[in-house]
Coordinates of C-alpha atoms in Angstrom, one line a residue:
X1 CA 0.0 0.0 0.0
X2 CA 2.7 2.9 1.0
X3 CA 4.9 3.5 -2.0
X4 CA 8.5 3.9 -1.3
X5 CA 10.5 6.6 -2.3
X6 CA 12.6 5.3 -5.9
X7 CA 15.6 6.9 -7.6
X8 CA 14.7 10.6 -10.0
X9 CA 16.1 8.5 -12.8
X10 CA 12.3 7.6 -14.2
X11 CA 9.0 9.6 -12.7
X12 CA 6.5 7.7 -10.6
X13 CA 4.2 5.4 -11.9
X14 CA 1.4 6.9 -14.0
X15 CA 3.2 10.1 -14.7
X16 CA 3.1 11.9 -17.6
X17 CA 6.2 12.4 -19.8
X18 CA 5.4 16.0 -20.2
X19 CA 5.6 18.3 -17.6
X20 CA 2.0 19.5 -17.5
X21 CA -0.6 19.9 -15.0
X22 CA -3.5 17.8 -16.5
X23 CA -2.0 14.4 -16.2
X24 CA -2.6 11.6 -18.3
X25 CA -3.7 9.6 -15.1
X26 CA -5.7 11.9 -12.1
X27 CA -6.5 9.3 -9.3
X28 CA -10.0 9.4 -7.7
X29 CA -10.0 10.8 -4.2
X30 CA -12.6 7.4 -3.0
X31 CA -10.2 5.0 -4.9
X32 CA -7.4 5.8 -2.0
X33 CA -7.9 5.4 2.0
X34 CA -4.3 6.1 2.6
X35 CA -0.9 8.0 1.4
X36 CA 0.9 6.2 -1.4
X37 CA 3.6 7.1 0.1
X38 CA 4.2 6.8 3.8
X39 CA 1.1 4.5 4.3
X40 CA -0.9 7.4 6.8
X41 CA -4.6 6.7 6.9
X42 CA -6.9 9.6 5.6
X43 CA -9.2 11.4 8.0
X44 CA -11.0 14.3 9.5
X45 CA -7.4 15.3 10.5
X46 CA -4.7 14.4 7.3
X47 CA -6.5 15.1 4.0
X48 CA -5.9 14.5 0.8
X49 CA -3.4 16.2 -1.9
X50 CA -2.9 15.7 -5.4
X51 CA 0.5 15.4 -6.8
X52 CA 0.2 17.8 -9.6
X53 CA 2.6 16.0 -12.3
X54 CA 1.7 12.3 -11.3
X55 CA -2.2 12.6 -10.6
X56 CA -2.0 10.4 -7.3
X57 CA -2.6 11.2 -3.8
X58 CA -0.2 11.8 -0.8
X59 CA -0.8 13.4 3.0
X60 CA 0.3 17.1 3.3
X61 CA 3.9 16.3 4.3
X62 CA 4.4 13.9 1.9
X63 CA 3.6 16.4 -0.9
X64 CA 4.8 19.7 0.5
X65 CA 6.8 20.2 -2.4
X66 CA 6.2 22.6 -5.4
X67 CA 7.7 23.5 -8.9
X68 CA 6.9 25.4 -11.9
X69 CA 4.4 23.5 -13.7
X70 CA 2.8 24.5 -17.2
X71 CA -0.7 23.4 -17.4
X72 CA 0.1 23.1 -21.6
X73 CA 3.4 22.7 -23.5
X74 CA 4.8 25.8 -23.9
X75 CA 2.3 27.7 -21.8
X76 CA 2.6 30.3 -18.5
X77 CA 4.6 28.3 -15.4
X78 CA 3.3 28.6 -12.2
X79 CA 4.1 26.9 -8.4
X80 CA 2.2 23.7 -7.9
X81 CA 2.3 21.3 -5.6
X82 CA 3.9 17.8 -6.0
X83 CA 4.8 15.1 -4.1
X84 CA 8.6 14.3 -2.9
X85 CA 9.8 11.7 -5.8
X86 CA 8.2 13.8 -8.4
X87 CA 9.9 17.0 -7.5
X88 CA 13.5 14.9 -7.0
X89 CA 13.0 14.0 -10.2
X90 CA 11.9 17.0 -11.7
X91 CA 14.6 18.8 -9.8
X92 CA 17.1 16.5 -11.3
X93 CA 15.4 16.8 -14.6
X94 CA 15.9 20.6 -14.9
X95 CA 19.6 20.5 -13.9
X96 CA 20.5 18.0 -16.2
X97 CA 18.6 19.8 -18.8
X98 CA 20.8 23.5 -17.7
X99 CA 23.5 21.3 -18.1
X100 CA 23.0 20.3 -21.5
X101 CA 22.0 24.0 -22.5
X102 CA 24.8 25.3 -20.9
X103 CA 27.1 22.9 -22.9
X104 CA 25.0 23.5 -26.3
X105 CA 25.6 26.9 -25.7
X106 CA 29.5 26.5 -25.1
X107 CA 29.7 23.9 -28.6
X108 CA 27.6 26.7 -30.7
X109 CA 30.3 29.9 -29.1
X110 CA 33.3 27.6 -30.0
X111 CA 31.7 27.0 -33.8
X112 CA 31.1 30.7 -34.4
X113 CA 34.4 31.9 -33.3
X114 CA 35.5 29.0 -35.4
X115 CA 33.8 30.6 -38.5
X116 CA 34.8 33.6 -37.4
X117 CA 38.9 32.8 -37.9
X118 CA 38.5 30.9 -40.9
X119 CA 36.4 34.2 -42.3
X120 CA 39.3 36.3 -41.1
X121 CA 41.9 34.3 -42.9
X122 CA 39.6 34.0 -46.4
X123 CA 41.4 34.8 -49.9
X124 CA 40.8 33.7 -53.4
X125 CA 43.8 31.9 -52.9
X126 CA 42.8 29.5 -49.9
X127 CA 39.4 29.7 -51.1
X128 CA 38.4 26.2 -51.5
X129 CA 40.5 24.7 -48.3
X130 CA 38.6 27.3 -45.7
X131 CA 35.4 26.1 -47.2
X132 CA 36.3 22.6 -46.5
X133 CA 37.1 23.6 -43.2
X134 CA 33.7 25.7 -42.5
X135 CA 32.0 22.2 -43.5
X136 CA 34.3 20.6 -41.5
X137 CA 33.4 22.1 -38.1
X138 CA 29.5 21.3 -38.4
X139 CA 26.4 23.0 -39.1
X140 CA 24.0 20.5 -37.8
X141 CA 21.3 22.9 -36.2
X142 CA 18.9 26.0 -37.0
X143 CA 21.2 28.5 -34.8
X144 CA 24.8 27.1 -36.3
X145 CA 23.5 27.8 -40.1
X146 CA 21.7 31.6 -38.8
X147 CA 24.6 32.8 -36.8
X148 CA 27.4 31.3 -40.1
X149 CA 24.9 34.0 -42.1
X150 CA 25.4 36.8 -39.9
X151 CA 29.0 36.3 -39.9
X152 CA 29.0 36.1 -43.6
X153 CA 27.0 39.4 -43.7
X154 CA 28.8 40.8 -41.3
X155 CA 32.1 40.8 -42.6
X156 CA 30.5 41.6 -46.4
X157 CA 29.2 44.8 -45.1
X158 CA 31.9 46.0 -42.9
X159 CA 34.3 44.7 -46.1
X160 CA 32.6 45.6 -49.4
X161 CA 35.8 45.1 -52.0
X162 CA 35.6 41.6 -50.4
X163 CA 32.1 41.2 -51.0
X164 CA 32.6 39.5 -54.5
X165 CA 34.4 36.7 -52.7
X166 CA 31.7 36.2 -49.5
X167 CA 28.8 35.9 -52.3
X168 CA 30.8 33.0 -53.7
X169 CA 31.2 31.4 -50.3
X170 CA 27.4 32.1 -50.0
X171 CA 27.0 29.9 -53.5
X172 CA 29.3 27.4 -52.1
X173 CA 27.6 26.6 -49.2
X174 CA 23.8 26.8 -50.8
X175 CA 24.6 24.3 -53.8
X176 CA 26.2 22.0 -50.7
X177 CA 23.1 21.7 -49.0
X178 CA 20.8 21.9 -51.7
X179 CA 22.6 18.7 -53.2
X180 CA 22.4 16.9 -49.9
X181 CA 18.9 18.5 -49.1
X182 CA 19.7 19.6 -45.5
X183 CA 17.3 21.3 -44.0
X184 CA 16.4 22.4 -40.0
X185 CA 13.2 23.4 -38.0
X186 CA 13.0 26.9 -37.8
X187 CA 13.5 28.0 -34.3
X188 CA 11.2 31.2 -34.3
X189 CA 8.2 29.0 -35.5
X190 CA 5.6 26.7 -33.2
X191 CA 6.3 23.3 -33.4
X192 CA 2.6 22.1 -32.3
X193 CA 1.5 24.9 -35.6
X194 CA -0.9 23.2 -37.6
X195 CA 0.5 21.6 -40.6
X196 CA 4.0 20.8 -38.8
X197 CA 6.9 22.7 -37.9
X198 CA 8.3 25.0 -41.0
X199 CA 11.6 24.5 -42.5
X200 CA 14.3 26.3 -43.7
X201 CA 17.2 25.9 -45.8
X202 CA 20.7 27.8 -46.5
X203 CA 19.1 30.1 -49.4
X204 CA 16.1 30.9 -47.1
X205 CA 18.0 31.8 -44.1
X206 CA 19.7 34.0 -46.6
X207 CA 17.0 35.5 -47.9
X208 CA 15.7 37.0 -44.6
X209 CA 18.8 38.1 -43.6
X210 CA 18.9 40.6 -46.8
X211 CA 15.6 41.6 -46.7
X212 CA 16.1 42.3 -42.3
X213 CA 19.1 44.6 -43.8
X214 CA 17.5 46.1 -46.1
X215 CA 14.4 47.1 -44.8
X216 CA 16.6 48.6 -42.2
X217 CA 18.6 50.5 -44.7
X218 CA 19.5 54.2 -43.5
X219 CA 17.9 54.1 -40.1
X220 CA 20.9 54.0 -38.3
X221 CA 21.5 57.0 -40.4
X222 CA 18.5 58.9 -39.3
X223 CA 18.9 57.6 -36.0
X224 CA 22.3 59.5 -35.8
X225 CA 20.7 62.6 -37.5
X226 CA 18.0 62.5 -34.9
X227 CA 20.6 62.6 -31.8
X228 CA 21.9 66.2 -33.5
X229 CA 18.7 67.6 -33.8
X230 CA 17.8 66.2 -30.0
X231 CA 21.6 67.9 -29.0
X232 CA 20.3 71.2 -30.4
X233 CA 17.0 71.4 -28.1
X234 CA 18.8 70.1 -25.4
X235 CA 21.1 73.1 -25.8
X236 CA 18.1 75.8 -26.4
X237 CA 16.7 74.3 -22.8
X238 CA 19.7 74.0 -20.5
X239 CA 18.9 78.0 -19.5
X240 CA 15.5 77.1 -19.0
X241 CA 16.5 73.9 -16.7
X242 CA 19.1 76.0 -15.1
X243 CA 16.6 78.5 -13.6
X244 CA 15.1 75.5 -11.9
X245 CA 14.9 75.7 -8.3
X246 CA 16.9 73.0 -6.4
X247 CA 15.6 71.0 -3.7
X248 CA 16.5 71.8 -0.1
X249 CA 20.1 70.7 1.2
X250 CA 21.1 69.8 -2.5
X251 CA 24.5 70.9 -2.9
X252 CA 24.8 71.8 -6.7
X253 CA 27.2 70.1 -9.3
X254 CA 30.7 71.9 -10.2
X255 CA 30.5 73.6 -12.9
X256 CA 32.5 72.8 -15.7
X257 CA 35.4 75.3 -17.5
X258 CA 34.9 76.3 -20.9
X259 CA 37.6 74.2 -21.9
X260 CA 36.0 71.3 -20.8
X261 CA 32.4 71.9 -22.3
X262 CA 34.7 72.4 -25.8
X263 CA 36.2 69.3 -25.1
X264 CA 33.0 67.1 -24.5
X265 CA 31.3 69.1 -27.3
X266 CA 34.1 67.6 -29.8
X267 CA 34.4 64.8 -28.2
X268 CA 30.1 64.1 -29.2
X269 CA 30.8 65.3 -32.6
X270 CA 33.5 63.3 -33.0
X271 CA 31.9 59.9 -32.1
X272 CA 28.4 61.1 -33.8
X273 CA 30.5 61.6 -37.2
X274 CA 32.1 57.9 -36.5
X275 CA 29.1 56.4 -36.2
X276 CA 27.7 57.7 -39.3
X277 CA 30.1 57.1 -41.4
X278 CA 30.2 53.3 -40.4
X279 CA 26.4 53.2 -40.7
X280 CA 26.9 54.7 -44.3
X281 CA 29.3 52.6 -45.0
X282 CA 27.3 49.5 -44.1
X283 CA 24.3 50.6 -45.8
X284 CA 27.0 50.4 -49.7
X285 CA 28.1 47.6 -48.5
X286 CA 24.7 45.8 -47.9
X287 CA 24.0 47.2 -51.6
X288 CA 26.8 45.9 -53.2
X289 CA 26.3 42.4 -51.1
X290 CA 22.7 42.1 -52.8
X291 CA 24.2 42.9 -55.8
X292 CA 27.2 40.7 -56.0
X293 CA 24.0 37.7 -54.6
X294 CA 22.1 38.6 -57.7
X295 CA 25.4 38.0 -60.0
X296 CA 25.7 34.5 -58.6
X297 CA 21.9 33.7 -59.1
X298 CA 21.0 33.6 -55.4
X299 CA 18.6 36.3 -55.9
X300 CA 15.6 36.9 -58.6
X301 CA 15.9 39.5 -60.6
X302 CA 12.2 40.3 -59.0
X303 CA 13.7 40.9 -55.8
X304 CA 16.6 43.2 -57.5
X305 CA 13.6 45.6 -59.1
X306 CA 11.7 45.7 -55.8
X307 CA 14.8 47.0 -54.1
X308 CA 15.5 49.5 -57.2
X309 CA 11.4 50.8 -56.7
X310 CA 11.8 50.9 -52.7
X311 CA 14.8 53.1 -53.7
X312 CA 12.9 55.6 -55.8
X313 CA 10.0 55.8 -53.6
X314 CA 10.6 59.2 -52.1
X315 CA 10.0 61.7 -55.2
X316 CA 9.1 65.1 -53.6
X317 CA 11.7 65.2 -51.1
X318 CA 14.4 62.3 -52.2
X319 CA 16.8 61.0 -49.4
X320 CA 20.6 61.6 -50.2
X321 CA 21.4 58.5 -48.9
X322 CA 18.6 56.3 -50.8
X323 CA 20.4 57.9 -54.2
X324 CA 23.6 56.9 -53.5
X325 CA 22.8 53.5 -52.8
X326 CA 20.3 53.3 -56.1
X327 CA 23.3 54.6 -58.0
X328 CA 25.7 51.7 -56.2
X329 CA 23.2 48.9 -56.8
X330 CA 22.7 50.2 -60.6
X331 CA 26.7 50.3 -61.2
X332 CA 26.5 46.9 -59.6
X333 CA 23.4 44.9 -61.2
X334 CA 22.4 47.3 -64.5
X335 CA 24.2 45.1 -67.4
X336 CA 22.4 42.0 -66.0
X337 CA 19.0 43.4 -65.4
X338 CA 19.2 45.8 -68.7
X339 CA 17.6 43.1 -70.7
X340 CA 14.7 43.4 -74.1
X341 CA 12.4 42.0 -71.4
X342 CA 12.6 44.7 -69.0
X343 CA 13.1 47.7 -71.0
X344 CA 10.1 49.3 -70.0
X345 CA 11.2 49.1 -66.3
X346 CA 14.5 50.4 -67.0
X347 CA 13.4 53.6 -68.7
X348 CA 11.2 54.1 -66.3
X349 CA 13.6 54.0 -63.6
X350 CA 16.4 56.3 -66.0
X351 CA 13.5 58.9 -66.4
X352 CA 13.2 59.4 -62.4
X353 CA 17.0 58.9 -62.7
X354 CA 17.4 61.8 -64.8
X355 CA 15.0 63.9 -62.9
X356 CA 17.5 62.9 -59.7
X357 CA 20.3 65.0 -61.9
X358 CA 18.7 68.1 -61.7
X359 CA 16.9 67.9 -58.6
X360 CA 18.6 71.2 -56.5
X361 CA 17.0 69.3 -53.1
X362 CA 20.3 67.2 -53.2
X363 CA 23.8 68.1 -53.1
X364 CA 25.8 68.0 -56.1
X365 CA 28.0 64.9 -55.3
X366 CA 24.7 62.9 -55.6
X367 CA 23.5 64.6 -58.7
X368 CA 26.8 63.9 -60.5
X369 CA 26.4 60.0 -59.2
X370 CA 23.0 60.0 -61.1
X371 CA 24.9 61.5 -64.1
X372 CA 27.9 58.9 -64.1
X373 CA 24.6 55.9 -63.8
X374 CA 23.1 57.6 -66.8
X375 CA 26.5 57.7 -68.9
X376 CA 27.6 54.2 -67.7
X377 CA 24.2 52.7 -69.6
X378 CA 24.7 55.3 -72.7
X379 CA 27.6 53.1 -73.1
X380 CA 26.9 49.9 -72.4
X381 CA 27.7 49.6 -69.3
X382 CA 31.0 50.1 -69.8
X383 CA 32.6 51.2 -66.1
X384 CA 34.8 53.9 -66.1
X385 CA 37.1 52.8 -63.4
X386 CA 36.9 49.0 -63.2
X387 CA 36.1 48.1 -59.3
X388 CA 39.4 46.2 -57.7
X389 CA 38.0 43.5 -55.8
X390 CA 40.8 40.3 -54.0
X391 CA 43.2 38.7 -56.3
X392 CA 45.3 35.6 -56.4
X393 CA 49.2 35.9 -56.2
X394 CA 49.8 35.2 -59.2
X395 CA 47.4 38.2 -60.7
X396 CA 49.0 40.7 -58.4
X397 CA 52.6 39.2 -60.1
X398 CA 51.1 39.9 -63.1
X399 CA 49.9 43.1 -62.7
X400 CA 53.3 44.2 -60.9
X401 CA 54.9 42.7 -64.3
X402 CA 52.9 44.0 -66.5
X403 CA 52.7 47.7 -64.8
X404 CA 56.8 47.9 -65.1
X405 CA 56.6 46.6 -68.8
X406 CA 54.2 49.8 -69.2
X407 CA 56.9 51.7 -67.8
X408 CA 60.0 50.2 -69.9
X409 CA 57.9 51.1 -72.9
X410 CA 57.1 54.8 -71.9
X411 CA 60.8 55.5 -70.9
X412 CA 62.2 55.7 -67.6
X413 CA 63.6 58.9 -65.6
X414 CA 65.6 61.4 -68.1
X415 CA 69.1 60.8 -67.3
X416 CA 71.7 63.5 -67.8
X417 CA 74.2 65.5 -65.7
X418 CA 71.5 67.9 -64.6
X419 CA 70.2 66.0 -62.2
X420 CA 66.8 65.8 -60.9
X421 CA 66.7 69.2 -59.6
X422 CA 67.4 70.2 -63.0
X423 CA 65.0 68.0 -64.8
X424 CA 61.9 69.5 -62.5
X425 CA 62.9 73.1 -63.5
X426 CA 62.6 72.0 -67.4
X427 CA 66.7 72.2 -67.5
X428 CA 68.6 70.6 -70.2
X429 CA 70.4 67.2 -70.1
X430 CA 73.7 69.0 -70.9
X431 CA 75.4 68.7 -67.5
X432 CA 74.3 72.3 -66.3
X433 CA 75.7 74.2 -69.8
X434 CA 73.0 76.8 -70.2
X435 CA 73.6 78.3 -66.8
X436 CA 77.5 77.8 -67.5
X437 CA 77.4 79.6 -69.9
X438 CA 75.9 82.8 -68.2
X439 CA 79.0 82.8 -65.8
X440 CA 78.0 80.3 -62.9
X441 CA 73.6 80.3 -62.5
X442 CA 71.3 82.1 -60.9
X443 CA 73.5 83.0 -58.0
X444 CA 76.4 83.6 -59.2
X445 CA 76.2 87.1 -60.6
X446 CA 74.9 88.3 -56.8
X447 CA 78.5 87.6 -55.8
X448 CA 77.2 85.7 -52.6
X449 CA 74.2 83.2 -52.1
X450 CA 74.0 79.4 -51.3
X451 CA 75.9 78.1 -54.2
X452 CA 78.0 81.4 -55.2
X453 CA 81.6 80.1 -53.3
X454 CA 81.3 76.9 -55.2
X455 CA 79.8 78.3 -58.3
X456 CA 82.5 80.6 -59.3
X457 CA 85.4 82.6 -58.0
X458 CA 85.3 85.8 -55.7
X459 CA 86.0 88.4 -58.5
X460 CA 88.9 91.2 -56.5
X461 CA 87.7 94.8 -55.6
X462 CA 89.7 97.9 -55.7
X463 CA 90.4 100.2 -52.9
X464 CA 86.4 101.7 -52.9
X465 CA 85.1 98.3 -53.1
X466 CA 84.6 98.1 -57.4
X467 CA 85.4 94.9 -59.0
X468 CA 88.9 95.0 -60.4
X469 CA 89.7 93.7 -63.7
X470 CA 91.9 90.3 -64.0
X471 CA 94.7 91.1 -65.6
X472 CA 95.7 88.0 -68.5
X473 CA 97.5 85.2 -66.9
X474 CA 97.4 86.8 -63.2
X475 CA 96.3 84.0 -61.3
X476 CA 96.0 80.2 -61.1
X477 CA 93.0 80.5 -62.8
X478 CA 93.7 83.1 -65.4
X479 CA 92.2 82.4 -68.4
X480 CA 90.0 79.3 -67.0
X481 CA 87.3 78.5 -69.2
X482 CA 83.5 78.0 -68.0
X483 CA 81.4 75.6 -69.6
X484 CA 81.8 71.5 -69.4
X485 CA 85.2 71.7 -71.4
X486 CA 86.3 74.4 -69.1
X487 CA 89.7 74.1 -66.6
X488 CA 87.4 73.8 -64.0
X489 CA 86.0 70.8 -65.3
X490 CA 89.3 69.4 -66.3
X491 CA 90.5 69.4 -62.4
X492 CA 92.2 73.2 -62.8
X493 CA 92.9 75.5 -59.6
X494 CA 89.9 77.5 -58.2
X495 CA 92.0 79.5 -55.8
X496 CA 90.9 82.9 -57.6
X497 CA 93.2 85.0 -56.1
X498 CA 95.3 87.5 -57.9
X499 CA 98.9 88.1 -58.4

């Protein structure tokens, strides 16, 4: 009749194997005279309890236990009673069950910052062996394959003359599971959803992830555009707060120096202008990360022409930074989606284009961007500066090569006895003979300067200070001749000094 207590390994007899308030087996309060488990007859004095996980029935001490019960599967918890072996067990249960989250958790950390290196260390050169090694470390659940995306996003946006190379891995890895069909539960959906649990795939995870970052497009933008205009009427109303009155016994704040409300003034404007320019930058990259997607065929040219009509939405007042990306994506995409088929939609979109070009609501840059677009398709989408993206070794070799063979063939440096000081001021490779000839340069006639003692000889002055003429053959350098076949030249005296 009593029931002893048993290990938590199993739960009691009768239980349910979900935790759950309605159990599958709810004794009858006649059926039982006594506690199932210390044997204590019922009376007017020990009544009768319910075990709310097993259904049977115990005294009060022997189910003053209680736990967070659900009365359905994924439903509000609340405290319940239960009997001693059912909360043992349930106890142990939900350890064991932390336990195994808490390593899950650590497994899924060590994977991503797995990814993470292997993303770091990515070139077209190693290409193919990290690939092997991101398949190597295991994507066998929902959050492995969503947080590999991020990553893959991540570093796409935050490196956009890499983004060429992360779209490929993004093929790689979608033609991999598509050819062994691997697909998971989707973690955000219900599992008890009529019609089953929904599944997703590589290419599906993918597919959210751009639409998430492009529906979020320049709101970090605004948001940091928002925090100036907040700054400003928090400025107009500091003299208004300051005329407050404090409370009683409040001992007010130091006031700060000019120098350091400068210095915290800069210091805002400074971080405000980094974080804009790394949510700009973030925003071209997502745009050329969709665009490089659509060149590998992982997105529909529908998706491509719902981006380019989200772009030109706005027509009164058009955002600046909406332009610049429809400008990026066009450069990008506009030789594949230019087709017979969708020439009405492109003309359409160059007509709003060209009203972009003259539209005096946005700066200049952006109107000339709209111009460059326009030209680009005038000639068939020919860039004018071809986008460097990562190269092998052996292209950069051949590129060095190639750039020094330009050079051989253009001619290298003049060479001459000018030197290059000479050369700059458009002198002539004859060794210095034009300003030889003129008796020494520009400095020499000033009888003094930087170069005038090496130059040429001090000419001699007479008693009231007037240069004296040189007598023929009255010094060691009498008669020296200037010029590159001069005795100067040839190693003669430079003494100057008269007999």
């Amino acid at each position: 009749m009593a029931a002893r207590v048993g290990t938590a390994s199993a739960p009691p007899t009768g239980a349910s194997n979900r935790i759950c308030m309605c159990p599958d087996l709810w004794v009858q309060d006649h059926l039982v005279d006594n506690c199932e488990m210390c044997g204590v007859d019922f009376g007017f004095f020990v009544r009768r309890h319910h075990c709310r996980f097993c259904g049977h029935i115990f005294c009060g001490t022997c189910s003053d236990k209680t736990f967070p019960l659900a009365k359905e599967p994924g439903g509000a918890k609340e405290e319940v009673r239960t009997c001693r072996k059912c909360f043992l067990f349930l106890a142990t249960q939900k350890s064991t069950s932390a336990q195994n989250d808490r390593a899950r958790r650590k497994q899924e950390e060590k994977k991503q910052r797995a990814f993470k290196s292997i993303l770091n260390k990515l070139t077209p050169q190693n290409f193919e062996k990290l690939l092997e090694q991101i398949l190597a470390e295991g994507i066998d659940e929902a959050q492995t394959l969503i947080g590999l995306i991020g990553q893959l996003f991540d570093k796409a946006l935050t490196e956009p003359t890499f983004a060429e190379l992360y779209a490929m891995m993004c093929q790689q890895l979608s033609n991999r599971f598509l050819a062994e069909n691997i697909e998971f539960v989707d973690p955000d959906c219900d599992p008890d959803a009529e019609g089953g649990p929904r599944m997703i795939n590589f290419k599906r995870v993918l597919l959210n992830k751009c639409q998430e970052e492009f529906e979020k497009g320049d709101s970090a933008i605004k948001a940091v555009e928002q925090e100036e205009i907040d700054d400003e009427n928090e400025k107009n109303g500091e003299d208004a707060a300051k005329e407050e009155e404090k409370e009683e016994g409040e001992v007010p704040a130091k006031p700060k120096t000019p120098e350091e409300l400068e210095l915290d003034k800069r210091r805002k404007i400074q971080e405000r202008e980094d974080r804009m320019r790394q949510a700009r930058r973030r925003m071209l990259g997502n745009i050329r990360f969709i665009g490089e997607l659509f060149k590998k065929e992982m997105l529909t040219a529908r998706i491509m022409h719902t981006c380019i009509m989200k772009l030109l939405n706005e027509k009164k007042n058009p955002d600046e930074e909406d332009v610049e990306a429809l400008c990026k994506l066009m450069a990008t995409i506009g030789r594949l989606i230019d087709r017979p088929d969708a020439k009405s939609h492109m003309d359409a979109y160059f007509k709003r284009i060209q009203g972009l070009s003259v539209n005096k609501s946005i700066s200049s840059r952006h109107r000339f961007m709209c111009q460059d677009i326009m030209e680009m398709r005038s000639k068939g989408w020919r860039e004018r500066r071809k986008q460097e993206g990562p190269k092998k070794i052996e292209d950069v070799h051949k590129d060095a090569a190639r750039e020094a063979m330009n050079q051989a063939r253009g001619g290298g440096p003049p060479r001459g006895g000018g030197g290059s000081r000479d050369f700059s001021r458009g002198a002539p490779q004859d060794g210095g003979r034009r300003d030889g000839a003129r008796g020494g340069g520009r400095d020499s006639g000033r009888g003094g300067g930087r170069d005038s003692g090496r130059s040429s000889p001090a000419l001699p002055v007479d008693d009231s200070g007037r240069p004296r003429a040189i007598r023929a053959g009255a010094g060691a350098d009498a008669g020296a001749r200037l010029g590159p076949r001069s005795d100067l030249g040839r190693g003669g005296g430079r003494s100057g000094v008269p007999e």
